[in-house]
Amino acid sequence: MESFIEVKDLTKQYMSATEVPILALRNLNLDAFENEIVSIMGPSGSGKTTLLNILGGIDTPTSGFARVGSYFLTAPDMMTRFFSSASHTDFRRSTVGFIFQLHNLSPIHTAQENVELPLIFAGVSREIRNKRAKELLENVGLSDRATHRPDALSGGERQRVAVAAAFANKPKLILADEPTGELDYENSRMLCDLFLQLKKLEDYTMILVTHDSKVAGIGDHVLEMRDGAIRGEIPKESVTDIKLTPSGTEEEKLQKAAPIPFPPKFCGSCGSNSIIIPKMDSKTGLWTESGGQKTHIELKFAQCANCGHVFWQPSKIEMDK
Ligand code: ADP
Ligand code: MG
């Protein structure tokens, strides 16, 4: 399988005010497969934001190779040869969603309008963007806050609106830069839960930069960044300890951890609202393993009657003792 993100020998040099060059990235290598969450931890100044800015097409590397899907994010002198600035903008709009430490919501727009803004820039019709924004606010558990402006929302709610906005254009790549940096433990936990729940509704690959090892633990891989390069992978066992599911019985945990209505009312794949539930074997499931504990998850399925896209959600979780 070919990786979705491929970065080789990436270098970024900034000139400081005193004309001393700063090497923010030094021969950085990174690979990520489609639908993975890759967490990156590293001290302040190690180049994490610089890397995200390059992967998101808002900055360009000094040298090296970076590819996201079919887009090659080359050095500035090459950019003009391979990309017009328009296609660079197109890359951002079609492929990337950003989530920052401080939500970047418009203070004069409501939650619903904030989620619609990226869709307006993408030229999506009023009817479709209205529907998509409603769907996303529902997915992040904020349907009842749709008409609130950011100043009437809590920090955790604002960040969830920012997540909904980042997902608006169905980006293949979500770049999150310290998304829980301003949140308390409970809101951080909720945001992590949300990222994992959204995996069932949206296809996305995420690069998640965080200082918090509990947050990093939701990643399929946790990478350590130092001095402008990825220095290695941190074993999952040493980071996974955020309490992702609230206490209670397995069934209660499942319901609390799965706030997303199922079957979904709206097909994220084709935009139609004709979803049906096919008769699939209810025993269909999958095994996951975490810290030596094997868990069997049964799945329920729904299918869009219009485009055939199949949705699934866990319906039962059994621990293997
Ligand atoms: P991190 O996100 O890991 O804290 P950054 O990517 O923001 O690190 O920064 C990496 C290094 O590059 C730092 O030394 C920082 O001061 C420098 N740097 C970042 N952006 C610029 C810029 N626009 N101009 C000059 N130096 C910069
Ligand atoms: Mg940073």
Short mmCIF file of C-alpha atoms and ligand atoms in Angstrom, two decimals:
data_model
loop_
_atom_site.label_atom_id
_atom_site.label_comp_id
_atom_site.label_asym_id
_atom_site.label_seq_id
_atom_site.Cartn_x
_atom_site.Cartn_y
_atom_site.Cartn_z
CA MET A 1 0.00 0.00 0.00
CA GLU A 2 1.28 3.41 -0.93
CA SER A 3 1.44 5.96 1.85
CA PHE A 4 -0.88 8.97 1.74
CA ILE A 5 1.77 11.31 3.12
CA GLU A 6 5.37 10.90 2.08
CA VAL A 7 8.06 13.25 3.32
CA LYS A 8 11.74 12.79 2.53
CA ASP A 9 14.72 14.89 3.62
CA LEU A 10 12.52 17.91 4.16
CA THR A 11 14.34 21.06 5.15
CA LYS A 12 13.00 24.48 6.05
CA GLN A 13 15.28 27.40 6.64
CA TYR A 14 14.06 30.72 8.01
CA MET A 15 16.08 33.90 8.06
CA SER A 16 15.95 35.56 11.45
CA ALA A 17 15.97 39.32 12.00
CA THR A 18 19.72 39.13 12.58
CA GLU A 19 20.21 37.31 9.28
CA VAL A 20 21.28 34.15 11.07
CA PRO A 21 19.55 31.27 9.28
CA ILE A 22 17.32 29.07 11.45
CA LEU A 23 16.91 25.48 10.37
CA ALA A 24 13.37 24.72 11.53
CA LEU A 25 13.29 21.35 9.72
CA ARG A 26 16.41 19.25 9.17
CA ASN A 27 16.12 16.34 6.76
CA LEU A 28 12.78 15.29 8.15
CA ASN A 29 11.24 11.97 7.05
CA LEU A 30 7.64 10.98 7.64
CA ASP A 31 5.13 8.52 6.21
CA ALA A 32 1.45 8.19 6.99
CA PHE A 33 -1.13 5.87 5.50
CA GLU A 34 -4.67 6.83 4.62
CA ASN A 35 -7.07 6.96 7.59
CA GLU A 36 -4.30 6.92 10.16
CA ILE A 37 -3.96 9.29 13.07
CA VAL A 38 -0.28 10.08 13.49
CA SER A 39 0.56 11.94 16.69
CA ILE A 40 3.67 14.08 16.93
CA MET A 41 5.14 15.10 20.27
CA GLY A 42 8.12 17.33 20.74
CA PRO A 43 9.42 20.32 22.65
CA SER A 44 8.54 23.87 21.73
CA GLY A 45 10.63 25.08 18.80
CA SER A 46 11.26 21.60 17.41
CA GLY A 47 9.52 22.49 14.12
CA LYS A 48 6.08 20.90 14.57
CA THR A 49 4.08 23.90 13.37
CA THR A 50 6.48 24.42 10.47
CA LEU A 51 5.88 20.83 9.36
CA LEU A 52 2.08 21.20 9.56
CA ASN A 53 2.22 24.48 7.63
CA ILE A 54 4.13 22.79 4.82
CA LEU A 55 1.85 19.75 4.77
CA GLY A 56 -1.13 22.12 4.68
CA GLY A 57 0.22 24.12 1.75
CA ILE A 58 0.49 27.41 3.65
CA ASP A 59 4.29 27.34 3.67
CA THR A 60 6.87 25.85 1.30
CA PRO A 61 9.96 23.80 2.08
CA THR A 62 13.48 25.00 1.36
CA SER A 63 14.48 21.60 0.02
CA GLY A 64 13.39 17.99 0.08
CA PHE A 65 10.30 16.11 -0.95
CA ALA A 66 6.76 16.20 0.41
CA ARG A 67 3.70 14.58 -1.11
CA VAL A 68 0.12 14.53 0.18
CA GLY A 69 -2.07 12.25 -1.94
CA SER A 70 -1.39 13.28 -5.51
CA TYR A 71 -0.07 16.73 -4.59
CA PHE A 72 3.66 17.42 -4.53
CA LEU A 73 4.51 20.22 -2.12
CA THR A 74 7.82 21.25 -3.54
CA ALA A 75 10.38 23.94 -2.77
CA PRO A 76 9.48 27.51 -3.79
CA ASP A 77 11.51 27.57 -7.01
CA MET A 78 9.83 24.35 -8.13
CA MET A 79 6.38 25.50 -7.08
CA THR A 80 6.12 27.89 -9.96
CA ARG A 81 6.94 25.13 -12.41
CA PHE A 82 4.54 22.54 -11.13
CA PHE A 83 1.84 24.58 -9.46
CA SER A 84 0.06 27.78 -10.14
CA SER A 85 -0.94 29.55 -6.96
CA ALA A 86 -4.52 28.62 -7.84
CA SER A 87 -3.83 24.91 -7.60
CA HIS A 88 -2.11 25.48 -4.28
CA THR A 89 -5.27 27.12 -3.00
CA ASP A 90 -7.22 24.28 -4.54
CA PHE A 91 -5.04 21.78 -2.65
CA ARG A 92 -5.85 23.50 0.63
CA ARG A 93 -9.57 23.78 -0.03
CA SER A 94 -10.02 20.27 -1.36
CA THR A 95 -7.62 18.33 0.83
CA VAL A 96 -6.82 20.05 4.12
CA GLY A 97 -8.66 20.98 7.30
CA PHE A 98 -6.79 22.85 10.06
CA ILE A 99 -7.52 22.76 13.77
CA PHE A 100 -5.48 25.15 15.91
CA GLN A 101 -4.81 25.52 19.60
CA LEU A 102 -7.00 28.59 19.72
CA HIS A 103 -10.10 28.07 17.63
CA ASN A 104 -10.07 30.29 14.56
CA LEU A 105 -13.79 31.01 14.52
CA SER A 106 -15.27 34.23 13.26
CA PRO A 107 -16.63 36.11 16.29
CA ILE A 108 -19.44 37.73 14.30
CA HIS A 109 -20.84 34.48 12.90
CA THR A 110 -22.95 31.81 14.59
CA ALA A 111 -21.70 28.23 15.02
CA GLN A 112 -23.72 27.17 11.97
CA GLU A 113 -22.31 30.04 9.87
CA ASN A 114 -18.76 29.30 11.03
CA VAL A 115 -19.07 25.72 9.79
CA GLU A 116 -20.54 27.00 6.52
CA LEU A 117 -17.74 29.53 5.89
CA PRO A 118 -15.25 27.06 4.33
CA LEU A 119 -18.09 25.74 2.17
CA ILE A 120 -18.91 29.26 0.97
CA PHE A 121 -15.24 29.71 -0.05
CA ALA A 122 -15.47 26.40 -1.91
CA GLY A 123 -18.55 27.62 -3.80
CA VAL A 124 -20.96 25.07 -2.33
CA SER A 125 -24.65 25.90 -2.81
CA ARG A 126 -26.61 27.28 0.13
CA GLU A 127 -28.84 24.23 0.43
CA ILE A 128 -26.01 21.69 0.51
CA ARG A 129 -23.81 23.68 2.87
CA ASN A 130 -26.73 24.23 5.20
CA LYS A 131 -27.36 20.51 5.34
CA ARG A 132 -23.68 19.64 5.74
CA ALA A 133 -23.17 22.19 8.55
CA LYS A 134 -26.25 20.88 10.40
CA GLU A 135 -24.97 17.34 10.02
CA LEU A 136 -21.51 18.28 11.32
CA LEU A 137 -22.88 20.22 14.29
CA GLU A 138 -24.96 17.17 15.12
CA ASN A 139 -21.88 14.95 14.83
CA VAL A 140 -19.96 17.13 17.28
CA GLY A 141 -22.95 17.22 19.64
CA LEU A 142 -23.79 20.90 19.19
CA SER A 143 -27.08 20.96 17.27
CA ASP A 144 -28.62 23.01 20.05
CA ARG A 145 -25.84 25.62 19.81
CA ALA A 146 -26.16 26.28 16.06
CA THR A 147 -27.34 29.87 16.47
CA HIS A 148 -24.79 30.81 19.17
CA ARG A 149 -21.82 33.04 18.44
CA PRO A 150 -18.40 31.91 19.75
CA ASP A 151 -18.55 34.24 22.78
CA ALA A 152 -21.71 32.43 23.89
CA LEU A 153 -19.99 29.04 23.80
CA SER A 154 -17.63 27.37 26.27
CA GLY A 155 -14.00 26.72 25.31
CA GLY A 156 -14.72 23.05 24.65
CA GLU A 157 -17.77 23.90 22.54
CA ARG A 158 -15.83 26.45 20.50
CA GLN A 159 -13.17 23.87 19.77
CA ARG A 160 -15.84 21.39 18.68
CA VAL A 161 -17.30 23.99 16.28
CA ALA A 162 -13.75 24.49 14.97
CA VAL A 163 -13.52 20.72 14.42
CA ALA A 164 -16.85 20.74 12.54
CA ALA A 165 -15.58 23.61 10.37
CA ALA A 166 -12.31 21.81 9.66
CA PHE A 167 -14.28 18.79 8.43
CA ALA A 168 -16.74 20.83 6.34
CA ASN A 169 -15.12 20.24 2.95
CA LYS A 170 -14.57 16.53 3.65
CA PRO A 171 -10.79 17.04 3.71
CA LYS A 172 -8.65 13.95 3.35
CA LEU A 173 -6.08 15.47 5.70
CA ILE A 174 -6.75 17.05 9.08
CA LEU A 175 -3.84 18.96 10.59
CA ALA A 176 -4.30 19.62 14.29
CA ASP A 177 -1.77 21.87 16.04
CA GLU A 178 -2.08 21.49 19.84
CA PRO A 179 -5.88 21.27 19.55
CA THR A 180 -6.34 20.62 23.27
CA GLY A 181 -3.73 23.19 24.37
CA GLU A 182 -6.36 25.48 25.86
CA LEU A 183 -8.71 22.79 27.15
CA ASP A 184 -9.04 21.17 30.57
CA TYR A 185 -8.82 17.42 31.03
CA GLU A 186 -12.52 16.68 30.53
CA ASN A 187 -12.76 18.77 27.36
CA SER A 188 -9.50 17.27 26.04
CA ARG A 189 -10.94 13.83 26.61
CA MET A 190 -14.14 14.79 24.81
CA LEU A 191 -12.20 16.16 21.85
CA CYS A 192 -10.13 12.95 21.60
CA ASP A 193 -13.30 10.90 21.77
CA LEU A 194 -14.77 13.06 19.02
CA PHE A 195 -11.78 12.52 16.71
CA LEU A 196 -12.17 8.77 17.14
CA GLN A 197 -15.95 8.86 16.69
CA LEU A 198 -15.61 10.96 13.53
CA LYS A 199 -13.43 8.20 12.06
CA LYS A 200 -16.63 6.23 11.64
CA LEU A 201 -18.34 8.95 9.65
CA GLU A 202 -15.55 10.68 7.76
CA ASP A 203 -12.53 9.29 5.92
CA TYR A 204 -9.56 11.26 7.11
CA THR A 205 -5.90 11.07 7.89
CA MET A 206 -4.77 13.22 10.79
CA ILE A 207 -1.46 14.62 11.92
CA LEU A 208 -2.01 15.48 15.55
CA VAL A 209 0.60 17.67 17.22
CA THR A 210 0.31 17.70 20.98
CA HIS A 211 2.28 18.17 24.18
CA ASP A 212 -0.11 15.89 26.02
CA SER A 213 0.90 12.23 25.94
CA LYS A 214 -2.65 11.20 26.85
CA VAL A 215 -3.96 12.99 23.76
CA ALA A 216 -1.13 11.59 21.60
CA GLY A 217 -2.26 8.13 22.69
CA ILE A 218 -5.27 8.21 20.35
CA GLY A 219 -2.84 8.05 17.42
CA ASP A 220 -2.10 4.86 15.49
CA HIS A 221 1.51 5.95 15.83
CA VAL A 222 3.14 8.42 18.18
CA LEU A 223 6.26 10.05 16.79
CA GLU A 224 8.85 12.04 18.64
CA MET A 225 10.11 15.23 17.04
CA ARG A 226 13.29 17.01 18.12
CA ASP A 227 15.51 19.61 16.46
CA GLY A 228 13.56 19.68 13.22
CA ALA A 229 13.26 15.96 12.54
CA ILE A 230 11.32 12.87 13.56
CA ARG A 231 13.64 11.02 15.93
CA GLY A 232 11.63 7.87 16.47
CA GLU A 233 8.37 6.26 17.45
CA ILE A 234 7.18 6.31 21.06
CA PRO A 235 5.67 2.95 22.09
CA LYS A 236 1.88 3.20 22.38
CA GLU A 237 1.87 1.56 25.82
CA SER A 238 3.78 4.46 27.29
CA VAL A 239 1.31 7.11 26.12
CA THR A 240 -2.20 5.63 26.08
CA ASP A 241 -3.86 6.57 29.30
CA ILE A 242 -6.54 9.12 28.53
CA LYS A 243 -9.86 7.74 29.72
CA LEU A 244 -11.61 7.59 26.40
CA THR A 245 -14.78 5.92 27.59
CA PRO A 246 -16.68 7.02 30.68
CA SER A 247 -17.21 4.53 33.51
CA GLY A 248 -20.29 2.30 33.63
CA THR A 249 -21.27 -1.00 32.06
CA GLU A 250 -19.83 -1.86 28.65
CA GLU A 251 -23.20 -1.04 27.09
CA GLU A 252 -23.45 2.34 28.85
CA LYS A 253 -19.87 3.13 27.95
CA LEU A 254 -20.63 2.38 24.33
CA GLN A 255 -23.69 4.62 24.29
CA LYS A 256 -21.89 7.48 26.02
CA ALA A 257 -18.88 7.10 23.78
CA ALA A 258 -20.99 7.04 20.63
CA PRO A 259 -22.99 10.28 20.53
CA ILE A 260 -23.28 10.03 16.76
CA PRO A 261 -26.78 8.97 15.68
CA PHE A 262 -26.90 5.78 13.71
CA PRO A 263 -27.78 5.26 10.97
CA PRO A 264 -26.67 8.73 9.91
CA LYS A 265 -29.39 10.90 8.41
CA PHE A 266 -27.19 12.17 5.64
CA CYS A 267 -24.67 10.38 3.43
CA GLY A 268 -21.30 12.06 3.84
CA SER A 269 -20.19 10.40 0.62
CA CYS A 270 -22.80 11.57 -1.91
CA GLY A 271 -24.79 14.13 0.07
CA SER A 272 -28.15 12.38 -0.25
CA ASN A 273 -30.34 11.53 2.72
CA SER A 274 -31.53 8.14 1.50
CA ILE A 275 -29.81 5.82 3.96
CA ILE A 276 -31.07 2.31 4.49
CA ILE A 277 -30.06 -0.41 6.92
CA PRO A 278 -29.16 -3.58 5.06
CA LYS A 279 -29.55 -7.02 6.62
CA MET A 280 -25.95 -7.86 7.31
CA ASP A 281 -24.71 -10.51 9.67
CA SER A 282 -24.93 -8.89 13.09
CA LYS A 283 -22.03 -11.09 14.23
CA THR A 284 -19.72 -9.35 11.80
CA GLY A 285 -17.03 -7.78 13.86
CA LEU A 286 -13.42 -7.10 14.34
CA TRP A 287 -10.73 -7.73 16.90
CA THR A 288 -8.55 -5.04 18.30
CA GLU A 289 -5.70 -5.40 20.71
CA SER A 290 -4.44 -2.82 23.16
CA GLY A 291 -1.90 -3.45 25.90
CA GLY A 292 -2.32 -7.22 25.61
CA GLN A 293 -6.12 -6.95 26.04
CA LYS A 294 -8.02 -8.41 23.10
CA THR A 295 -11.41 -6.92 22.41
CA HIS A 296 -14.09 -8.07 20.00
CA ILE A 297 -16.30 -5.37 18.55
CA GLU A 298 -19.53 -6.22 16.77
CA LEU A 299 -20.60 -3.84 14.10
CA LYS A 300 -23.90 -2.60 12.77
CA PHE A 301 -24.11 -1.43 9.23
CA ALA A 302 -26.08 1.02 7.17
CA GLN A 303 -25.86 1.73 3.51
CA CYS A 304 -26.74 4.74 1.42
CA ALA A 305 -29.48 3.76 -1.02
CA ASN A 306 -28.25 6.40 -3.45
CA CYS A 307 -24.48 5.75 -3.80
CA GLY A 308 -23.99 2.48 -1.93
CA HIS A 309 -21.56 3.93 0.65
CA VAL A 310 -21.46 1.64 3.69
CA PHE A 311 -21.43 3.11 7.20
CA TRP A 312 -20.69 1.16 10.33
CA GLN A 313 -20.69 1.67 14.05
CA PRO A 314 -19.74 -0.68 16.89
CA SER A 315 -22.82 -2.17 18.55
CA LYS A 316 -21.28 -4.46 21.14
CA ILE A 317 -17.90 -4.72 22.76
CA GLU A 318 -16.62 -7.93 24.38
CA MET A 319 -13.35 -8.27 26.23
CA ASP A 320 -11.43 -11.50 25.79
CA LYS A 321 -10.39 -12.61 29.29
P1 ADP B 1 7.07 24.21 17.27
O1 ADP B 1 5.75 24.30 16.61
O2 ADP B 1 7.58 22.82 17.42
O3 ADP B 1 7.10 24.95 18.57
P2 ADP B 1 7.96 25.92 15.09
O4 ADP B 1 7.76 25.15 13.85
O5 ADP B 1 6.96 26.97 15.39
O6 ADP B 1 8.16 24.93 16.32
O7 ADP B 1 9.40 26.64 15.02
C1 ADP B 1 10.59 25.94 14.74
C2 ADP B 1 11.76 26.95 14.70
O8 ADP B 1 11.59 27.81 13.58
C3 ADP B 1 11.83 27.84 15.91
O9 ADP B 1 13.17 28.06 16.20
C4 ADP B 1 11.15 29.11 15.46
O10 ADP B 1 11.62 30.22 16.17
C5 ADP B 1 11.52 29.15 14.01
N1 ADP B 1 10.52 29.84 13.17
C6 ADP B 1 9.23 29.43 12.99
N2 ADP B 1 8.59 30.26 12.14
C7 ADP B 1 9.48 31.22 11.78
C8 ADP B 1 9.45 32.36 10.92
N3 ADP B 1 8.33 32.67 10.23
N4 ADP B 1 10.57 33.10 10.80
C9 ADP B 1 11.69 32.79 11.47
N5 ADP B 1 11.80 31.73 12.29
C10 ADP B 1 10.72 30.94 12.45
MG MG B 2 3.94 25.13 17.30
#
